[in-house]
Coordinates of C-alpha atoms in Angstrom, one line a residue:
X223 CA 45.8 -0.8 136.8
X224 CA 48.0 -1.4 134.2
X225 CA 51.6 0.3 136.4
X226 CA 53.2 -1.4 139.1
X227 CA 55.3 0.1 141.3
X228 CA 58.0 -1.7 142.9
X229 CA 59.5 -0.3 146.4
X230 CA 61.5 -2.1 149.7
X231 CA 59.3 -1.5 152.7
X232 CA 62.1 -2.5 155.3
X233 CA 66.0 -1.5 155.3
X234 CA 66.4 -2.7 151.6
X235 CA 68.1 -6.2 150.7
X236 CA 64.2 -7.7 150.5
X237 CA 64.5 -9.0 147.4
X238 CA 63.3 -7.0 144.9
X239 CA 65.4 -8.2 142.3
X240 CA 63.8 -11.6 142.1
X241 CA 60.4 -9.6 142.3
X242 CA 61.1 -7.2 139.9
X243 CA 62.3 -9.7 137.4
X244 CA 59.7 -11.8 138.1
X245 CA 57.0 -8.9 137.0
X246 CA 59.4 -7.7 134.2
X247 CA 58.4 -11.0 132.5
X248 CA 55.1 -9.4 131.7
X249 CA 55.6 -5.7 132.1
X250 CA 56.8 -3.3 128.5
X251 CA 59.2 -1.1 130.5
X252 CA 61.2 -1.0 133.7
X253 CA 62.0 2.1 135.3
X254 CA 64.6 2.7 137.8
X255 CA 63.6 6.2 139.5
X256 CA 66.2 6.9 142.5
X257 CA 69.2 5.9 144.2
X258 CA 72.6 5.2 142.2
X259 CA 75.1 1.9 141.5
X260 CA 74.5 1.3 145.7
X261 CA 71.4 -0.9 145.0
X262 CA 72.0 -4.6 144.8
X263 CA 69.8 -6.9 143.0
X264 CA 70.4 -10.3 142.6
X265 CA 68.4 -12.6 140.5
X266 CA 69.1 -16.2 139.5
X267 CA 67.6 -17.7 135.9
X268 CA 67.2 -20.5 134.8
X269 CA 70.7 -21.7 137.4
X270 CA 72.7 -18.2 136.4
X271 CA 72.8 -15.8 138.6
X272 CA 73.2 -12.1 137.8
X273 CA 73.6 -9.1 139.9
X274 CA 73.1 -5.9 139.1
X275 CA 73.7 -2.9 141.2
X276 CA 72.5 0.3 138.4
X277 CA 70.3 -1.6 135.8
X278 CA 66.9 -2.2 136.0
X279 CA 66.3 -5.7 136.9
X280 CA 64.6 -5.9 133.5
X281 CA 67.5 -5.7 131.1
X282 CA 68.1 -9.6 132.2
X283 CA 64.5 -10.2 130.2
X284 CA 65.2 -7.9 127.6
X285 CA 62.2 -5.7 128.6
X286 CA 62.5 -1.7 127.8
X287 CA 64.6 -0.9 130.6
X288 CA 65.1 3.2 131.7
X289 CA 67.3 4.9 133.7
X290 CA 64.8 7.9 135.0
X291 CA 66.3 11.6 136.1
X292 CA 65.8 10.8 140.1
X293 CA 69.2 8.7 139.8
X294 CA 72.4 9.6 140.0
X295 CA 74.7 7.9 137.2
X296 CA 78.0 6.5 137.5
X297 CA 79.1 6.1 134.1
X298 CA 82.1 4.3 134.9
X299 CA 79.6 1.7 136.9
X300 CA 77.5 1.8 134.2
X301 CA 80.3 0.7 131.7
X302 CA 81.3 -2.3 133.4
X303 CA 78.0 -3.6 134.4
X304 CA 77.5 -3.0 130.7
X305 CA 80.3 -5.0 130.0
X306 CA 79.7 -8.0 132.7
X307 CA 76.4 -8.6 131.4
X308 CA 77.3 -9.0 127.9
X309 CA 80.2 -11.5 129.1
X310 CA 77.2 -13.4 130.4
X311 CA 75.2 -13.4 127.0
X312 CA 72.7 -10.1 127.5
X313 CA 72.5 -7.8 124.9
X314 CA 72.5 -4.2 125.6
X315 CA 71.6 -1.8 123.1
X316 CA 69.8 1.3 123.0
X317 CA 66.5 -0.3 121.8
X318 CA 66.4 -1.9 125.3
X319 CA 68.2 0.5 127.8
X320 CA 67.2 4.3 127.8
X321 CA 69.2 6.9 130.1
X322 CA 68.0 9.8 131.5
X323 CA 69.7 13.0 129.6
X324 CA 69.1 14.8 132.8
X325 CA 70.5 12.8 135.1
X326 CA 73.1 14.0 136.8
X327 CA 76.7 12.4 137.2
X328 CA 78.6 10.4 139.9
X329 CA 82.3 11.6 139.2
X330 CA 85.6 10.3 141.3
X331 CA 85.7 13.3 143.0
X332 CA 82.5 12.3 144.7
X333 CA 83.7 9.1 145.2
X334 CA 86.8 10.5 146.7
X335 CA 84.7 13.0 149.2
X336 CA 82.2 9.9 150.4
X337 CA 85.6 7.9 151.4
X338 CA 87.1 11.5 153.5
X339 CA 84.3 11.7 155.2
X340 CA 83.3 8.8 156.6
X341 CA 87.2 7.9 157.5
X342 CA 86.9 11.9 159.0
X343 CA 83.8 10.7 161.1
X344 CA 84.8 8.6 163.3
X345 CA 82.2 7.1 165.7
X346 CA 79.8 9.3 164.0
X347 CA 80.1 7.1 160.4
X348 CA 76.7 6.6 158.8
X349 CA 78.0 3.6 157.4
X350 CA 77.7 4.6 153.4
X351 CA 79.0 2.4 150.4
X352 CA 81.1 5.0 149.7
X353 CA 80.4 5.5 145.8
X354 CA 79.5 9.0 146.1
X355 CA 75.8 9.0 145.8
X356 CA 75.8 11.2 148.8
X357 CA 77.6 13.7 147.4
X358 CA 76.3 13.3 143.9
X359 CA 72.9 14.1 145.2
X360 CA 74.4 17.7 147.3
X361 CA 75.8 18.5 143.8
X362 CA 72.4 18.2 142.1
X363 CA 70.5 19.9 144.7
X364 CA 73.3 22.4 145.2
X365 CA 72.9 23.3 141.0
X366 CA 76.6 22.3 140.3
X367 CA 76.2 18.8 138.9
X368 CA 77.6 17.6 135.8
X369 CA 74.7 15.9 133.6
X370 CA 74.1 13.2 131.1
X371 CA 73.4 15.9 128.4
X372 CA 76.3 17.6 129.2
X373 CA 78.7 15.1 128.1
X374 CA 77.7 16.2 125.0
X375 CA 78.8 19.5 125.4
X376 CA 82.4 19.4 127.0
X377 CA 84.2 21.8 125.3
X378 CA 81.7 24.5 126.9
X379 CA 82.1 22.8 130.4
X380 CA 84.1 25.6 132.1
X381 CA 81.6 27.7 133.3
X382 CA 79.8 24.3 135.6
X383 CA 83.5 23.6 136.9
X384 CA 83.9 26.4 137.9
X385 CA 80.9 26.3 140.3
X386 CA 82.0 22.8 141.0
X387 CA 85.2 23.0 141.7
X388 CA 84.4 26.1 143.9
X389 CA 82.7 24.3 146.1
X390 CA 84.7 20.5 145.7
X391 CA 87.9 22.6 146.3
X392 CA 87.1 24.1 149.2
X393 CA 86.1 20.6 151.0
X394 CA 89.7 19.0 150.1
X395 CA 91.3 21.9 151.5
X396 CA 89.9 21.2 154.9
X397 CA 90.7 17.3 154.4
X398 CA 94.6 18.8 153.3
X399 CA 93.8 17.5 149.9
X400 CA 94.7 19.0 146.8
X401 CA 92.4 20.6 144.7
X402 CA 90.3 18.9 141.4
X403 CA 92.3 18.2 138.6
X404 CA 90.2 19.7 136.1
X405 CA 92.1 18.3 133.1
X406 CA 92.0 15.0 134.1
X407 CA 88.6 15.1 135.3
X408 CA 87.9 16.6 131.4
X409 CA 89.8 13.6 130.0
X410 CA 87.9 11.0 131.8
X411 CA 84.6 12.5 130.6
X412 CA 85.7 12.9 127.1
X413 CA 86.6 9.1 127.3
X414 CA 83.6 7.8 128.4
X415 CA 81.1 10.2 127.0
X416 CA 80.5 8.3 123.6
X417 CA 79.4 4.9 125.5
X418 CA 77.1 6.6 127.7
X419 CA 75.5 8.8 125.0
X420 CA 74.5 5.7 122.9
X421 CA 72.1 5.3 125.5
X422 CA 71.2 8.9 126.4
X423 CA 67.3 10.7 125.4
X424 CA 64.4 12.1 126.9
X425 CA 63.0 9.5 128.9
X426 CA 59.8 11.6 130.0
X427 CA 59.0 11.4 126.0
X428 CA 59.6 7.8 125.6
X429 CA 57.9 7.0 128.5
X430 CA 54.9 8.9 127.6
X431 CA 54.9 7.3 124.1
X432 CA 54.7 3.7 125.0
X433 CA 52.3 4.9 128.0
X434 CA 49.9 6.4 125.6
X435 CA 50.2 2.8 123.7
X436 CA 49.2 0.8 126.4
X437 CA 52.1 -0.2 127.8
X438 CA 52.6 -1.8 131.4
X439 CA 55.3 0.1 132.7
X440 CA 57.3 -1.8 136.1
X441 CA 58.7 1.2 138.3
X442 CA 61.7 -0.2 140.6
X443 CA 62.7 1.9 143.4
X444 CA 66.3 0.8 145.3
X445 CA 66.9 0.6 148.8
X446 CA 64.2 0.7 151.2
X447 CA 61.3 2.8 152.7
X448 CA 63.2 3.1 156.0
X449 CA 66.3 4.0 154.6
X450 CA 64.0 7.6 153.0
X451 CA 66.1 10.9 153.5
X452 CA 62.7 11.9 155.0
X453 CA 60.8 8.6 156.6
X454 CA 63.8 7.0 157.6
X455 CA 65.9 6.3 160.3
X456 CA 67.9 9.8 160.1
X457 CA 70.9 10.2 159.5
X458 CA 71.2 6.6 158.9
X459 CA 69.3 6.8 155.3
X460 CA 70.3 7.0 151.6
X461 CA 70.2 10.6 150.0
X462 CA 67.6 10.2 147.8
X463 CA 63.9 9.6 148.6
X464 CA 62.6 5.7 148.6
X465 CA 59.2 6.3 149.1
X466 CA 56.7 5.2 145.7
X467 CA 56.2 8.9 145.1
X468 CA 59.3 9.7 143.7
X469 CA 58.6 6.8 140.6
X470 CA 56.7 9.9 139.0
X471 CA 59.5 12.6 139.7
X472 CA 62.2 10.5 139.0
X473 CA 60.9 9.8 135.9
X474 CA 59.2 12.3 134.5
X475 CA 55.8 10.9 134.7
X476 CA 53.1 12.4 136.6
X477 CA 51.9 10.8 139.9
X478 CA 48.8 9.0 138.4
X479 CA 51.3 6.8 136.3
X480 CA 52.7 5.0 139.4
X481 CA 49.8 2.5 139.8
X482 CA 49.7 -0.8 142.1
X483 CA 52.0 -0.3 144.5
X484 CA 54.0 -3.0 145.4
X485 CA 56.1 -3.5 148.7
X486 CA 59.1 -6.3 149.3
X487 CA 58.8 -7.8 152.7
X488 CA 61.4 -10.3 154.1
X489 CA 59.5 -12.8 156.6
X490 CA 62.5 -11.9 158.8
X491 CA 64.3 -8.3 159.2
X492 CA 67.7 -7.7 158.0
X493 CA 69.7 -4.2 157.9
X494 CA 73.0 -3.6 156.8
X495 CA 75.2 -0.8 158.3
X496 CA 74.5 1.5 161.2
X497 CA 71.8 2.6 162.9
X498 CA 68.7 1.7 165.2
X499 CA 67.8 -1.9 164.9
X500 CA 65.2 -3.2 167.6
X501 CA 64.4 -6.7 166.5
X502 CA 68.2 -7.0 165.9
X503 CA 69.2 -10.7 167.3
X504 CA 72.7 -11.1 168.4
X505 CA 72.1 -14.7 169.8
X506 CA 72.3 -18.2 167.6
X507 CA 69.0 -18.1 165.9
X508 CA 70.3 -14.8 164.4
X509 CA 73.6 -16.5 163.5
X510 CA 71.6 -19.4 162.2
X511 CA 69.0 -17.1 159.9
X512 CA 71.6 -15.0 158.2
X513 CA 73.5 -18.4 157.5
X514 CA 70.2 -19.9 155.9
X515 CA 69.4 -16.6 154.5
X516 CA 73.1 -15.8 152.6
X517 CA 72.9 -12.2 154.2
X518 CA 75.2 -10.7 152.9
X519 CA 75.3 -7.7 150.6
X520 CA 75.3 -7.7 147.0
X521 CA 77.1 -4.4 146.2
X522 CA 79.0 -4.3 149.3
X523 CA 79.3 -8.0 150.6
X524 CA 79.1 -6.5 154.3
X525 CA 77.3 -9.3 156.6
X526 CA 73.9 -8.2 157.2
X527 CA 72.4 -7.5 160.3
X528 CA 69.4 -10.1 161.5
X529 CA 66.4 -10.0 163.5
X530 CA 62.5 -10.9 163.8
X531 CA 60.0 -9.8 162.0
X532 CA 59.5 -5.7 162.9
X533 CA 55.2 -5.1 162.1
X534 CA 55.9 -1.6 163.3
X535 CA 58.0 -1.0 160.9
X536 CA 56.4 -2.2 157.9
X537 CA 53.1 -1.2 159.4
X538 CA 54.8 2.2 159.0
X539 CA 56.5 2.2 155.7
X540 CA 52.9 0.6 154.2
X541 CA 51.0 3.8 155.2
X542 CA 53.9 6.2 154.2
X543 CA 54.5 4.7 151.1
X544 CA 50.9 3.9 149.8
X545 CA 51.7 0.6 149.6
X546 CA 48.9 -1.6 147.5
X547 CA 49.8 -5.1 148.9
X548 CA 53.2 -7.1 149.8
X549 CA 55.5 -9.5 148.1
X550 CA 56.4 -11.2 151.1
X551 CA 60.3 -12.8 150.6
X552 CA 62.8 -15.5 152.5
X553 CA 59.9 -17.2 153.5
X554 CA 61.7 -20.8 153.5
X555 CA 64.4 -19.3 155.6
X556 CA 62.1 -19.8 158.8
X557 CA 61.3 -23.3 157.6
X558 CA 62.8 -25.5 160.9
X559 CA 62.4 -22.8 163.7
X560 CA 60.5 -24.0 166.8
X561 CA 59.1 -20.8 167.2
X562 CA 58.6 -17.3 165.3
X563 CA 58.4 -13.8 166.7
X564 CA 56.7 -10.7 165.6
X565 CA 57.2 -7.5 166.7
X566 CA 53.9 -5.6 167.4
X567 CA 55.2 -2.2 169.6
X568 CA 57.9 -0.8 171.5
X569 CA 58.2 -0.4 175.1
X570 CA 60.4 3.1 175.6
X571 CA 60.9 4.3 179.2
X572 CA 57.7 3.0 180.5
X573 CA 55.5 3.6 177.7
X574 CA 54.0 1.8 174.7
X575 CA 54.6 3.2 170.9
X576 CA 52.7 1.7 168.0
X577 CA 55.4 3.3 165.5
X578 CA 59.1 4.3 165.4
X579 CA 59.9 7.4 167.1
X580 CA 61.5 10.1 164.7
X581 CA 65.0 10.9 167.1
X582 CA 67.4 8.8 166.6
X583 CA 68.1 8.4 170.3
X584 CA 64.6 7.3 171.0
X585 CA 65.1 4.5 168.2
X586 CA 68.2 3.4 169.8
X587 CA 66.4 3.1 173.1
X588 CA 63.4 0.9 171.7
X589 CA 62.4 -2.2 173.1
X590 CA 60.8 -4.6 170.7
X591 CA 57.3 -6.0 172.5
X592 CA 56.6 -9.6 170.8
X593 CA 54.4 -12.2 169.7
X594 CA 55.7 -15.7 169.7
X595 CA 53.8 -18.2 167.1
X596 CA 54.9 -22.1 166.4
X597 CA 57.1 -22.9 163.6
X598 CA 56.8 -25.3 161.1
X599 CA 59.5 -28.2 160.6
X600 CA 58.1 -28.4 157.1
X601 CA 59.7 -27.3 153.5
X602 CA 58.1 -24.1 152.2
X603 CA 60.9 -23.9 149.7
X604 CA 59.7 -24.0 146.4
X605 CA 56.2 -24.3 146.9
X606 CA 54.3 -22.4 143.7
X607 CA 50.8 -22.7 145.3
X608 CA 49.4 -21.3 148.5
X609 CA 47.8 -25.0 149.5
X610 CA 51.7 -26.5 149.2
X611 CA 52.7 -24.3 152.5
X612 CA 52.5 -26.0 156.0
X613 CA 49.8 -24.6 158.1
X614 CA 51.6 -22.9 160.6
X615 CA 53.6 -21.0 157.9
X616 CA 50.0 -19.8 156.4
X617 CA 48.9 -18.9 159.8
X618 CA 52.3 -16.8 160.4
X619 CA 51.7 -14.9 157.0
X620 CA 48.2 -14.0 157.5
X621 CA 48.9 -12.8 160.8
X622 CA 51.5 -10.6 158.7
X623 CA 48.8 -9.6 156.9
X624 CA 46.6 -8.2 160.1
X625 CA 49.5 -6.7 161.8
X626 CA 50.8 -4.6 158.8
X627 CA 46.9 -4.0 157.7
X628 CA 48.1 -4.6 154.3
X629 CA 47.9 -7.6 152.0
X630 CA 50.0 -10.2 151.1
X631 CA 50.1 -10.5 146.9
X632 CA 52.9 -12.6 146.3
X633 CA 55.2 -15.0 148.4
X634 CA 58.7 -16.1 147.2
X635 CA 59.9 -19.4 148.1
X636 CA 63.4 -19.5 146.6
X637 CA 65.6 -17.0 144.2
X638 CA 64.3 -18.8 141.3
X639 CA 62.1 -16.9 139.5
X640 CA 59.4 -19.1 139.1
X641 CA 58.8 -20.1 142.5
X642 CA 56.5 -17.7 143.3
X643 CA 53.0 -17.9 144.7
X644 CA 50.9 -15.3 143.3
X645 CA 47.7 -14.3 145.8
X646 CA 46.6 -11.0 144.0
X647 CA 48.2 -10.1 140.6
X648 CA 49.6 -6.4 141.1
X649 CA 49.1 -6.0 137.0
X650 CA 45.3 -6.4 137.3
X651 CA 44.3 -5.8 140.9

């Protein structure tokens, strides 16, 4: 297989930067396929460390890097991440970064709805990042969004504000907002239009070109499985779908292009936000992993939410996603603990589930069934060979392994890029 396919099988924040990066070393082309500027990806070279929230993690490399049609641009975003990167000594050009002329725009006034709504929600906040994704997305699906291609084309804009404004101008009526100002929203387009443009094409024809050439092509997918408009834990998701399917719609290439597909496992569960949680630990050894494990959030900086393992879950997001085999993360974060658990079921009003419930009342009720294994008081971190890890920490993986019924191909020791211990090599396998 020469395409690998990149997804989070948990809540996100697994590490798929590092992974990514890691695989962009030796891939022709990265492809981001979904989400928006609410991914974070952290990766750390050679000592610097660079996060990127919109960017493919391959730009860092100087691989091919594309922004595919299932995302949802903020240009603005795009700009300044543009800009921090080149402060830090990457070039950006259009030889290296493609967009996506059909992808459709994040503008302020989405920003602007994301913020109403959740302060309007009350107890009933979702617990978005509040950069307009969400409402980006309803625009597309709605037929009212403003797209890449048409910043090439504002002075026949009118007819698309008017069916966005329509619509927009109704909402801020009910929030006892004033309506869109269209000339300033005009102005802002025409300002940034000629920096997003340089990067603007086809991407379906690019990619087909350096496809039909041979080229390995890395498809990245942000956020996580469980976090799916569909598979997730509803309505506590993202608005796009996360699932390894959409690499081919969100980029224009058919569903035979998406290859090995691999899924980024933390050794550990983290979630960010609201929403069902049932390995969540609220005690000190939940205090002490999200210490050891820095959790908190690289676009948001919001502490993350810790707790054990969860095989359900990942069980779950393996067989929805189609996942190949696991790059299993944080793995030196356990290093120390007396004892690890697992989840293997739930335990809800009397009876035993081997997945997670679809209501979201039923997830909220879930009790987490375990299975306690010794620790190891050895170092796992940055061990680059499967012989260098303690015993106990190679029993706990390959009991991973049997739980999830999925294999383990890679395990990362550290956020350095290069320690990494490859078990199956997703580019070949």
């Amino acid at each position: 297989m020469a395409n690998v396919t990149v997804i989070g099988a948990q809540w996100g924040d697994e590490g798929k930067g590092k992974i990514v990066d890691w695989l962009a070393s030796r891939a022709d082309v990265v492809v981001r396929f979904q989400g928006g500027h609410n991914a974070g990806h952290t990766l750390v070279i050679d000592g610097t460390t660079y996060k990127l929230s919109l960017l493919p993690s391959g730009i860092v490399s100087g691989t091919l890097s594309v922004i595919g049609n299932g995302v949802v641009l903020d240009p603005w975003a795009l700009r300044d991440e543009v800009k921090k990167l080149e402060g830090q000594g990457i070039a950006i050009t259009d030889e290296n970064l493609a967009v996506a002329d059909n992808c459709p725009l994040i503008l302020p006034l989405h920003r602007d709805l994301d913020g109403l709504r959740e302060t309007a929600a009350g107890k009933g906040k979702i617990g978005t990042t509040g950069r307009g994704i969400g409402p980006a997305y309803e625009d597309k699906v709605g037929r009212r969004a403003i797209r890449v291609c048409d910043l090439a084309h504002l002075d026949s804009l009118e007819p698309q504000l008017d069916r966005l404004c329509a619509h927009h101008d109704a909402l801020l009526a009910g929030f006892g907002q004033p309506p869109v100002d269209r000339a300033a929203l005009l102005e802002e387009l025409r300002e940034i239009a000629p920096f997003v443009l340089r990067f603007a094409q086809p991407v379906w024809k690019r990619l087909k070109k350096v496809r039909r050439a041979g080229a390995k092509i890395l498809f990245e997918g942000a956020q996580g499985v469980l976090l799916d408009v569909d598979h997730g834990t509803y309505p506590f998701v993202t608005s796009s779908n996360t699932v390894s399917g959409t690499a081919a719609s969100g980029s224009g290439l058919g569903p035979g292009s998406t290859g090995y597909v691999l899924g980024i496992v933390k050794a550990y569960t983290t979630r960010v936000g609201s929403g069902p949680f049932p390995t969540e630990l609220e005690d000190d050894i939940g205090q002490r992993l999200g210490e050891r494990g820095h959790e908190f959030g690289t676009v948001t900086g919001r502490k993350r939410r810790v707790g054990w393992f969860d095989a359900v879950l990942v069980r779950q997001s393996c067989a929805i996603s189609g996942v190949t085999g696991i790059a299993l993360t944080k793995i030196d974060v356990l290093d120390g603990m007396d004892r690890v658990s697992i989840c293997t079921g739930y335990r809800l009003r009397g009876k035993v589930y081997d997945y997670l419930p679809s209501h979201a009342a039923d997830q909220a009720e879930c009790e987490p069934i375990y299975e306690d294994m010794p620790g190891w008081s050895e170092s796992t971190a940055g061990a680059r060979s499967y012989a260098d890890l303690p015993a106990n920490a190679i029993k706990y993986i390959q009991r991973i392994q049997e739980l999830i019924e999925c294999p383990v191909a890679l395990v990362s020791t550290s956020p350095e890029r290069d320690d990494t211990i490859l078990m199956r090599d997703p580019f070949v396998d």
